[in-house]
Structure formats: structure tokens, C-alpha cells
Amino acid sequence: MEPGDAARLGRGRAARALPPRLLLLPLLLPLLLGRGLRAAASASSSGAAAEDSSAMEELATEKEAEESHRQDSVSLLTFILLLTLTILTIWLFKHRRVRFLHETGLAMIYGLIVGVILRYGTPATGGHDKSVSCTQEDRAFSTLLVNVSGKFFEYTLKGEIGPGKINSVEQNDILRKVTFDPEVFFNILLPPIIFHAGYSLKKRHFFRNLGSILAYAFLGTAVSCFIIGNLMYGVVKLMKVVGQLSDKFYYTDCLFFGAIISATDPVTVLAIFNELHADVDLYALLFGESVLNDAVAIVLSSSIVAYQPAGLNTHAFDAAAFFKSVGIFLGIFSGSFTMGAVTGVVTALVTKFTKLHCFPLLETALFFLMSWSTFLLAEACGFTGVVAVLFCGITQAHYTYNNLSVESRSRTKQLFEVLHFLAENFIFSYMGLALFTFQKHVFSPVFIIGAFVAIFLGRAAHIYPLSFFLNLGRRHKIGWNFQHMMMFSGLRGAMAFALAIRDTASYARQMMFTTTLLIVFFTVWIIGGGTTPMLSWLNIRVGVDPDQDPPPNNDSFQVLQGDGPDSARGNRTKQESAWLFRLWYSFDHNYLKPILTHTGPPLTTTLPAWCGLLARCLTSPQVYDNQEPLREEDSDFILTEGDLTLTYGDSTVTANGSSGSHTASTSLEGSRRTKSSSEEVLDRALGMGDQPVSSRGTRLVFPLEDSA
């Protein structure tokens, strides 16, 4: 056999020994390669499609963000235009001397017009997807993360929607944008309104009627709250009988409504009083009550919310829970008061012991931030920011104001006045807007009519009885015409609205909000518009000088020494101040004013001798120099000479008018030579700065009774 044949035979045997599928490999290889190439091409095209889809989603997200930004701008522009239109109309009304409608009423009317346009004149620009059921959860979450095709999206809780309103969820994005978070009202709009009330307080007539104001604000608000709450509970029972109550409405809900609706805001009446220069004591009573009862109402509502009886029935009366709520009320109010006063004191010390007055811009900025932070600090600590910022404003006006430079004094006054004006008109504009844009209104004619009757009876039940008891101890009685005017002036406004809109989650709270809105409309438009005719009908004095005292009453005081009507006027002014304030003023004038401000007598003359080093450190150099003492332009307190211990040169005049080592005449001669800042404060407060010093020799024999 040839070698070539053997080789061919070997190759043939090997070929016959290979498996059949390996023999097909040369045929299958091109097919497999083609399929792999097509698969790779398909994967490549899928990746490109995914990238294109992601890019489209990002582009859509950017467009949505741009659209949302545009809608935010439109909503804010709407309110700015509303305020602009209101200001121009206010100017027209003042120019034409129109008084039947106040600026807040105008703001509400313009808000209503814009609300109607937005509700019925703008098409639906948004939509909502299908509802997703979460039957495994037994409560709602404030933040929800949803996994959609591997991407997580965050959703926030907007509130509960009733079963009958699922298909009527707002689909107009513009209307959604103009519906603000309630916290905006509390944290941004309310602080300047409340602070301005305390900072611009006219202390002279306020402290003259301090006892009466405290009685109306505390006792009156509490009485009004419980009367309205109990009457509304009867109305709710009636609604349940006639079948007009579709959900739960507890007794505590009625008391909560009584608390929030007891917050009066006679801004319209007070503006007309100020323009017409109505009787200053009536103005002080109304203004003081409205300022303090806002604070009382918000603390009272918080205490009612905190009412939690033991046992299964969480809305039944429980004595322990009741007294616990009373304790919460006292704790929140006292804590908020302390926090506001302490913040004012700290600001006064900072402005006194630093040279910030050399930089008015920094001084004004610090004053603004410290004042606003009081509200937020109180809320963060669990207290009430309204109470804290109110008493912070009073403390800042009494102490810090005296340490500010002339530029800062003007700037702070004007800054908070402008903020107060804009914030208040913004709230009233939003009230008109909310009547058509708010999505959770519950209109109940029986509840609304019952609420009007209840607030009328509640107002009457605390004005007339309290006035009767207060007149038993007052020299200048609260006349029937004053009482009728106070009864008529029980308007509701920004505070009641802000408290009502803060929680609209339940059926009861939604009904309260709707009713509160209608009550504010009625009182501002109807009662506010009738203020001028009511003043004329009740024969209340108008065109009164704010510094003018009431006509003298022969039984109210007796002048033993002194000459001239100015001497009698000064002593009558001192006599009329509330006894509580007269007790406070001595301590404040001798110790707190010298410590916290650049005014007052030197602490070296009022503190014990062993405190000499501390007294010299805390007393301002301006007091020692005494060449050009800082003027307390905002000091219009009522002073009582009998409550002061003043040092005139080498002589000390004590509380009863007796003198120390020298006679009173000697001390007066010394006072002519060197006039201390204490004397000038006394002169200015009594309105006797231009009179001879000897006129202060008048002594008064006070009657036994004291004004409230």
C-alpha cells in the first residue's frame, strides 16, 4: 500500500469517526454570526431608545418646572395687583372723604372679583391620574415615596378628600397656586401685624384704662367663648335632629369655634376713630381689648385642642382634663409673655452696650430680626408666637426704642407700619379670593344663622355685665353710649380667619372656616360701614385732641396747692392712671429704665450703697453727663408723682411728697440749677415741660377708690 493511500485511509476513518453535528458546524456558523450581529444591533437600538425616552422625560420635567414657576409668578402678581388697586382706591376714598367702606372691605371686594374670574373664567390647565388604593395602611403619611417603573417619586399630603368629592378635585393649576399654605399666614403675615400693634401702642390712654382692658380681654373673651360654644352645641344638636349634619361635630369643636370667633379685630372702627379723632378713652378700650384678646383667643383655642379626657369617650367632660387645660392655658400664656419680654430686654441691652447706633442700617436690621425671631422661637418651643411677639413689641417700644439712633427710630416705625398695612390687606384680599378658590367649603344655613346669633349674644353677655362691675370702681364711668359702641364694634377679622384656616382637615373645621369667612365679610362691610352713623347717633365726641383730658369731675380729685389750670391738668392726669400701673411705674422708672436704656435716674441714687460698683457699670454715661439727655419721644405714660422717689440735687423727695435733708423748696431750687433726666421725663409725661418748676409742688389727696 502506498503511503498516500494510507494517509487518505486515515483521513477517511477520522472523518467517519466525527459526530454528525460537528459536521454541520461550517454550515451553522454563518447563521449564528448573523443572528448575534442582529441581537447586538437590537440591543444597541434599545439602549438608544431608552436614552431618548429618558431625555424626553427630563425635557418634560423641565417644562413642568417652568410652567409651575410661571404659575407661581402669576399667582403672586395677582395679589400684588390686588394690593396696588386697593391702595389707589384708598387714596381716592380719602381724597373724596368716603368713610362708608374701609380699606380692608375694599381688599375683600377686589379679592371676590378676582376669585370669580379665576373660578369661572379660566379653563382647567391640569389633571389628576387615577386613584391608587393602599388598603394595607391604616393611616395617612405626610410624605409618600412611589416606585414607578424603577423610579421613585415623592408625594406630600394635601389633606383628606371626602368620598363625594373625589371626582371634583381641583384641576385648575392656577387655583391651586393661589391657595396658600396656612402656615404662611402664621409665620409670615401675622408677626408684623401683631408686633406693630404692640410697638405702636399709645401707652398713655392704654394704661389709664389698663384694668378695664384686662377685664374685657381675659374675662370677656373667656365668657364669650363659652357662651358661643354652648349655643353652637345646641345648634349642632338641632342640625342633627333635622338631618343637616352629615358628619361628627363634638362639643369641643363648638368650644374651639367659640374661641376663634371671639377674637375681635375692629380695624375698620379704629381707623375711623383715628381719622375722626373720636374719644380717646373709647379708642383705648377698643384697641386694647382687640390687641390682647387676639392673644387670649389663640391660647384658649390651643388649650381646648389639648383637652383630652381619660377613658373611651374623648369628648366627654372630665374635671381633671378641664383643670389640665386651664393649666396649659396659664403655662402657654405666661411662657409666651416671658419669652417676648426677655427678647425685648436682650435687644435693649445689646443696643445699649454696643455702638450699633453709629450704624443705623445694622441697628435697624438687628432690631427687625430680633423682633421677628421672637415669634418663631415661641412657636418652636411650643408656646404661642402671637403672645410673644405682642409683648416683645411693647417691650421694644418701652426700652429698646430709647436706645436707637434717630434714623433707626424712624426706620423701625415706618418699616413695621408698612409691613402691617401690606400684610393685613393681603389677608383680607385672600379672604375674598378664598370664598371661590377654597375647595373644602361646607355651607350650612342653620349653622351660619346660629353663629351670627351666638356671637351677638356672646358679645352682649360680656360687654354689659363687665362694664357694670367695672363702673363700680372707676372714677370716669363707661357710659351707655360707650358700651353700645363697644358692642357694635365687635368685628371679626384677620386673627379669626387665620385660626380657622390653620386646620381644615375635618368636616367640623371646614364648616367653621366657611362660617368664619362669612362672619368676617358681614362685620367688615355692614358694621364697619355703619360706624360713622353710629358715632353720631350715640353722641360720642369726635374731633378730640388725643392729649386732651376728659372734663373735670369735682369728685375725682382735690387740689390743695398749686396754681393755674395746667397744674390741675397734670395732677388729674396722674390721678386717672390705673393703680396697677402706678405701682409698676415706680419700680420701672427707678431700676429697669436706667438698666436697659440711656434714660432715668442714675442707679447710684436708687440702688443700695453696697451695689455701687454694679450701679456704675450699668448706668449709661449719658445719665451722668446730663447735659443733653436723650429724649423719650415715645414716652407718653401716665405718671404718678406719689409713686416716685426722685433725687433733686442733694434732696430726695419720697413717695409721700416729703423731702429728705432739705425742704421741698430747697430741692426745687436745686432742680432749677441742675435738671436731671428724671425731671425731664416727668415733665414731658405730664405735659408740663414749659411750665414753672414750682407747679410740681402740688399735692393731691386721692380718694379711696381707684380706677380700674
PDB file of N, CA and C in Angstrom, residues 250-305:
ATOM      1  N   TYR A 250     -68.340  67.557  67.595  1.00  0.00           N
ATOM      2  CA  TYR A 250     -68.318  67.352  69.035  1.00  0.00           C
ATOM      3  C   TYR A 250     -68.465  68.674  69.789  1.00  0.00           C
ATOM      4  N   TYR A 251     -68.672  68.544  71.101  1.00  0.00           N
ATOM      5  CA  TYR A 251     -68.777  69.714  71.970  1.00  0.00           C
ATOM      6  C   TYR A 251     -67.474  70.508  71.995  1.00  0.00           C
ATOM      7  N   THR A 252     -66.348  69.812  71.995  1.00  0.00           N
ATOM      8  CA  THR A 252     -65.053  70.502  71.971  1.00  0.00           C
ATOM      9  C   THR A 252     -64.867  71.283  70.672  1.00  0.00           C
ATOM     10  N   ASP A 253     -65.449  70.781  69.582  1.00  0.00           N
ATOM     11  CA  ASP A 253     -65.398  71.544  68.330  1.00  0.00           C
ATOM     12  C   ASP A 253     -66.180  72.852  68.461  1.00  0.00           C
ATOM     13  N   CYS A 254     -67.302  72.803  69.152  1.00  0.00           N
ATOM     14  CA  CYS A 254     -68.091  74.017  69.367  1.00  0.00           C
ATOM     15  C   CYS A 254     -67.333  75.024  70.229  1.00  0.00           C
ATOM     16  N   LEU A 255     -66.661  74.528  71.276  1.00  0.00           N
ATOM     17  CA  LEU A 255     -65.858  75.427  72.104  1.00  0.00           C
ATOM     18  C   LEU A 255     -64.694  76.013  71.318  1.00  0.00           C
ATOM     19  N   PHE A 256     -64.091  75.208  70.459  1.00  0.00           N
ATOM     20  CA  PHE A 256     -62.999  75.712  69.620  1.00  0.00           C
ATOM     21  C   PHE A 256     -63.507  76.825  68.701  1.00  0.00           C
ATOM     22  N   PHE A 257     -64.692  76.633  68.138  1.00  0.00           N
ATOM     23  CA  PHE A 257     -65.273  77.682  67.300  1.00  0.00           C
ATOM     24  C   PHE A 257     -65.548  78.935  68.120  1.00  0.00           C
ATOM     25  N   GLY A 258     -66.030  78.757  69.349  1.00  0.00           N
ATOM     26  CA  GLY A 258     -66.249  79.909  70.220  1.00  0.00           C
ATOM     27  C   GLY A 258     -64.970  80.664  70.516  1.00  0.00           C
ATOM     28  N   ALA A 259     -63.853  79.942  70.642  1.00  0.00           N
ATOM     29  CA  ALA A 259     -62.569  80.594  70.936  1.00  0.00           C
ATOM     30  C   ALA A 259     -62.070  81.399  69.739  1.00  0.00           C
ATOM     31  N   ILE A 260     -62.103  80.804  68.555  1.00  0.00           N
ATOM     32  CA  ILE A 260     -61.535  81.510  67.399  1.00  0.00           C
ATOM     33  C   ILE A 260     -62.418  82.672  66.956  1.00  0.00           C
ATOM     34  N   ILE A 261     -63.731  82.551  67.128  1.00  0.00           N
ATOM     35  CA  ILE A 261     -64.621  83.612  66.681  1.00  0.00           C
ATOM     36  C   ILE A 261     -64.721  84.722  67.719  1.00  0.00           C
ATOM     37  N   SER A 262     -64.162  84.515  68.910  1.00  0.00           N
ATOM     38  CA  SER A 262     -64.145  85.564  69.935  1.00  0.00           C
ATOM     39  C   SER A 262     -63.010  86.551  69.733  1.00  0.00           C
ATOM     40  N   ALA A 263     -62.120  86.276  68.799  1.00  0.00           N
ATOM     41  CA  ALA A 263     -61.013  87.189  68.506  1.00  0.00           C
ATOM     42  C   ALA A 263     -61.536  88.356  67.676  1.00  0.00           C
ATOM     43  N   THR A 264     -61.680  89.509  68.313  1.00  0.00           N
ATOM     44  CA  THR A 264     -62.212  90.677  67.620  1.00  0.00           C
ATOM     45  C   THR A 264     -61.090  91.423  66.909  1.00  0.00           C
ATOM     46  N   ASP A 265     -61.459  92.107  65.846  1.00  0.00           N
ATOM     47  CA  ASP A 265     -60.494  92.876  65.058  1.00  0.00           C
ATOM     48  C   ASP A 265     -61.199  94.105  64.497  1.00  0.00           C
ATOM     49  N   PRO A 266     -61.480  95.100  65.353  1.00  0.00           N
ATOM     50  CA  PRO A 266     -62.233  96.281  64.894  1.00  0.00           C
ATOM     51  C   PRO A 266     -61.355  97.258  64.128  1.00  0.00           C
ATOM     52  N   VAL A 267     -60.623  96.745  63.133  1.00  0.00           N
ATOM     53  CA  VAL A 267     -59.691  97.594  62.394  1.00  0.00           C
ATOM     54  C   VAL A 267     -60.429  98.713  61.673  1.00  0.00           C
ATOM     55  N   THR A 268     -61.611  98.419  61.151  1.00  0.00           N
ATOM     56  CA  THR A 268     -62.383  99.439  60.449  1.00  0.00           C
ATOM     57  C   THR A 268     -62.822 100.537  61.403  1.00  0.00           C
ATOM     58  N   VAL A 269     -63.357 100.134  62.553  1.00  0.00           N
ATOM     59  CA  VAL A 269     -63.846 101.112  63.531  1.00  0.00           C
ATOM     60  C   VAL A 269     -62.698 101.970  64.048  1.00  0.00           C
ATOM     61  N   LEU A 270     -61.573 101.338  64.371  1.00  0.00           N
ATOM     62  CA  LEU A 270     -60.442 102.082  64.913  1.00  0.00           C
ATOM     63  C   LEU A 270     -59.871 103.055  63.881  1.00  0.00           C
ATOM     64  N   ALA A 271     -59.859 102.656  62.615  1.00  0.00           N
ATOM     65  CA  ALA A 271     -59.363 103.563  61.578  1.00  0.00           C
ATOM     66  C   ALA A 271     -60.255 104.795  61.474  1.00  0.00           C
ATOM     67  N   ILE A 272     -61.556 104.593  61.572  1.00  0.00           N
ATOM     68  CA  ILE A 272     -62.477 105.731  61.514  1.00  0.00           C
ATOM     69  C   ILE A 272     -62.348 106.578  62.780  1.00  0.00           C
ATOM     70  N   PHE A 273     -62.188 105.930  63.930  1.00  0.00           N
ATOM     71  CA  PHE A 273     -61.960 106.666  65.174  1.00  0.00           C
ATOM     72  C   PHE A 273     -60.720 107.554  65.053  1.00  0.00           C
ATOM     73  N   ASN A 274     -59.664 106.986  64.506  1.00  0.00           N
ATOM     74  CA  ASN A 274     -58.413 107.730  64.383  1.00  0.00           C
ATOM     75  C   ASN A 274     -58.548 108.896  63.414  1.00  0.00           C
ATOM     76  N   GLU A 275     -59.313 108.681  62.357  1.00  0.00           N
ATOM     77  CA  GLU A 275     -59.492 109.741  61.358  1.00  0.00           C
ATOM     78  C   GLU A 275     -60.374 110.855  61.884  1.00  0.00           C
ATOM     79  N   LEU A 276     -61.411 110.490  62.639  1.00  0.00           N
ATOM     80  CA  LEU A 276     -62.336 111.489  63.171  1.00  0.00           C
ATOM     81  C   LEU A 276     -61.902 112.034  64.522  1.00  0.00           C
ATOM     82  N   HIS A 277     -60.817 111.462  65.098  1.00  0.00           N
ATOM     83  CA  HIS A 277     -60.350 111.846  66.439  1.00  0.00           C
ATOM     84  C   HIS A 277     -61.472 111.662  67.460  1.00  0.00           C
ATOM     85  N   ALA A 278     -61.997 110.437  67.499  1.00  0.00           N
ATOM     86  CA  ALA A 278     -63.063 110.126  68.444  1.00  0.00           C
ATOM     87  C   ALA A 278     -62.504 110.078  69.859  1.00  0.00           C
ATOM     88  N   ASP A 279     -63.372 109.906  70.812  1.00  0.00           N
ATOM     89  CA  ASP A 279     -62.986 109.922  72.223  1.00  0.00           C
ATOM     90  C   ASP A 279     -61.823 108.966  72.479  1.00  0.00           C
ATOM     91  N   VAL A 280     -60.773 109.465  73.122  1.00  0.00           N
ATOM     92  CA  VAL A 280     -59.534 108.698  73.266  1.00  0.00           C
ATOM     93  C   VAL A 280     -59.700 107.511  74.207  1.00  0.00           C
ATOM     94  N   ASP A 281     -60.546 107.660  75.232  1.00  0.00           N
ATOM     95  CA  ASP A 281     -60.743 106.539  76.149  1.00  0.00           C
ATOM     96  C   ASP A 281     -61.494 105.399  75.480  1.00  0.00           C
ATOM     97  N   LEU A 282     -62.480 105.721  74.668  1.00  0.00           N
ATOM     98  CA  LEU A 282     -63.186 104.682  73.926  1.00  0.00           C
ATOM     99  C   LEU A 282     -62.237 104.000  72.945  1.00  0.00           C
ATOM    100  N   TYR A 283     -61.404 104.795  72.294  1.00  0.00           N
ATOM    101  CA  TYR A 283     -60.409 104.223  71.375  1.00  0.00           C
ATOM    102  C   TYR A 283     -59.467 103.289  72.129  1.00  0.00           C
ATOM    103  N   ALA A 284     -59.017 103.713  73.302  1.00  0.00           N
ATOM    104  CA  ALA A 284     -58.091 102.884  74.082  1.00  0.00           C
ATOM    105  C   ALA A 284     -58.744 101.583  74.521  1.00  0.00           C
ATOM    106  N   LEU A 285     -60.015 101.642  74.931  1.00  0.00           N
ATOM    107  CA  LEU A 285     -60.712 100.426  75.358  1.00  0.00           C
ATOM    108  C   LEU A 285     -60.853  99.438  74.209  1.00  0.00           C
ATOM    109  N   LEU A 286     -61.255  99.922  73.044  1.00  0.00           N
ATOM    110  CA  LEU A 286     -61.436  99.035  71.895  1.00  0.00           C
ATOM    111  C   LEU A 286     -60.107  98.494  71.383  1.00  0.00           C
ATOM    112  N   PHE A 287     -59.119  99.373  71.270  1.00  0.00           N
ATOM    113  CA  PHE A 287     -57.829  98.938  70.759  1.00  0.00           C
ATOM    114  C   PHE A 287     -57.149  97.976  71.727  1.00  0.00           C
ATOM    115  N   GLY A 288     -57.163  98.315  73.014  1.00  0.00           N
ATOM    116  CA  GLY A 288     -56.532  97.432  73.994  1.00  0.00           C
ATOM    117  C   GLY A 288     -57.188  96.072  74.065  1.00  0.00           C
ATOM    118  N   GLU A 289     -58.525  96.051  74.002  1.00  0.00           N
ATOM    119  CA  GLU A 289     -59.228  94.764  74.021  1.00  0.00           C
ATOM    120  C   GLU A 289     -58.888  93.937  72.791  1.00  0.00           C
ATOM    121  N   SER A 290     -58.878  94.565  71.617  1.00  0.00           N
ATOM    122  CA  SER A 290     -58.615  93.807  70.391  1.00  0.00           C
ATOM    123  C   SER A 290     -57.194  93.272  70.349  1.00  0.00           C
ATOM    124  N   VAL A 291     -56.231  94.034  70.886  1.00  0.00           N
ATOM    125  CA  VAL A 291     -54.841  93.581  70.892  1.00  0.00           C
ATOM    126  C   VAL A 291     -54.661  92.379  71.800  1.00  0.00           C
ATOM    127  N   LEU A 292     -55.187  92.477  73.022  1.00  0.00           N
ATOM    128  CA  LEU A 292     -54.961  91.415  73.996  1.00  0.00           C
ATOM    129  C   LEU A 292     -55.861  90.213  73.759  1.00  0.00           C
ATOM    130  N   ASN A 293     -57.086  90.428  73.277  1.00  0.00           N
ATOM    131  CA  ASN A 293     -57.971  89.276  73.152  1.00  0.00           C
ATOM    132  C   ASN A 293     -57.585  88.380  71.976  1.00  0.00           C
ATOM    133  N   ASP A 294     -56.817  88.911  71.004  1.00  0.00           N
ATOM    134  CA  ASP A 294     -56.240  88.036  69.981  1.00  0.00           C
ATOM    135  C   ASP A 294     -55.313  87.017  70.623  1.00  0.00           C
ATOM    136  N   ALA A 295     -54.477  87.502  71.536  1.00  0.00           N
ATOM    137  CA  ALA A 295     -53.560  86.605  72.239  1.00  0.00           C
ATOM    138  C   ALA A 295     -54.323  85.612  73.108  1.00  0.00           C
ATOM    139  N   VAL A 296     -55.353  86.095  73.802  1.00  0.00           N
ATOM    140  CA  VAL A 296     -56.137  85.203  74.663  1.00  0.00           C
ATOM    141  C   VAL A 296     -56.865  84.156  73.823  1.00  0.00           C
ATOM    142  N   ALA A 297     -57.415  84.555  72.685  1.00  0.00           N
ATOM    143  CA  ALA A 297     -58.181  83.626  71.849  1.00  0.00           C
ATOM    144  C   ALA A 297     -57.306  82.503  71.314  1.00  0.00           C
ATOM    145  N   ILE A 298     -56.097  82.827  70.888  1.00  0.00           N
ATOM    146  CA  ILE A 298     -55.251  81.773  70.315  1.00  0.00           C
ATOM    147  C   ILE A 298     -54.761  80.814  71.397  1.00  0.00           C
ATOM    148  N   VAL A 299     -54.464  81.330  72.592  1.00  0.00           N
ATOM    149  CA  VAL A 299     -54.056  80.438  73.674  1.00  0.00           C
ATOM    150  C   VAL A 299     -55.240  79.603  74.146  1.00  0.00           C
ATOM    151  N   LEU A 300     -56.425  80.212  74.194  1.00  0.00           N
ATOM    152  CA  LEU A 300     -57.623  79.481  74.602  1.00  0.00           C
ATOM    153  C   LEU A 300     -57.950  78.369  73.617  1.00  0.00           C
ATOM    154  N   SER A 301     -57.804  78.635  72.329  1.00  0.00           N
ATOM    155  CA  SER A 301     -58.060  77.590  71.332  1.00  0.00           C
ATOM    156  C   SER A 301     -57.045  76.456  71.452  1.00  0.00           C
ATOM    157  N   SER A 302     -55.789  76.779  71.740  1.00  0.00           N
ATOM    158  CA  SER A 302     -54.782  75.735  71.940  1.00  0.00           C
ATOM    159  C   SER A 302     -55.100  74.886  73.156  1.00  0.00           C
ATOM    160  N   SER A 303     -55.603  75.510  74.210  1.00  0.00           N
ATOM    161  CA  SER A 303     -55.965  74.760  75.409  1.00  0.00           C
ATOM    162  C   SER A 303     -57.141  73.832  75.158  1.00  0.00           C
ATOM    163  N   ILE A 304     -58.101  74.279  74.352  1.00  0.00           N
ATOM    164  CA  ILE A 304     -59.253  73.427  74.031  1.00  0.00           C
ATOM    165  C   ILE A 304     -58.814  72.230  73.191  1.00  0.00           C
ATOM    166  N   VAL A 305     -57.899  72.453  72.260  1.00  0.00           N
ATOM    167  CA  VAL A 305     -57.384  71.344  71.459  1.00  0.00           C
ATOM    168  C   VAL A 305     -56.654  70.342  72.344  1.00  0.00           C
TER     169      VAL A 305
END
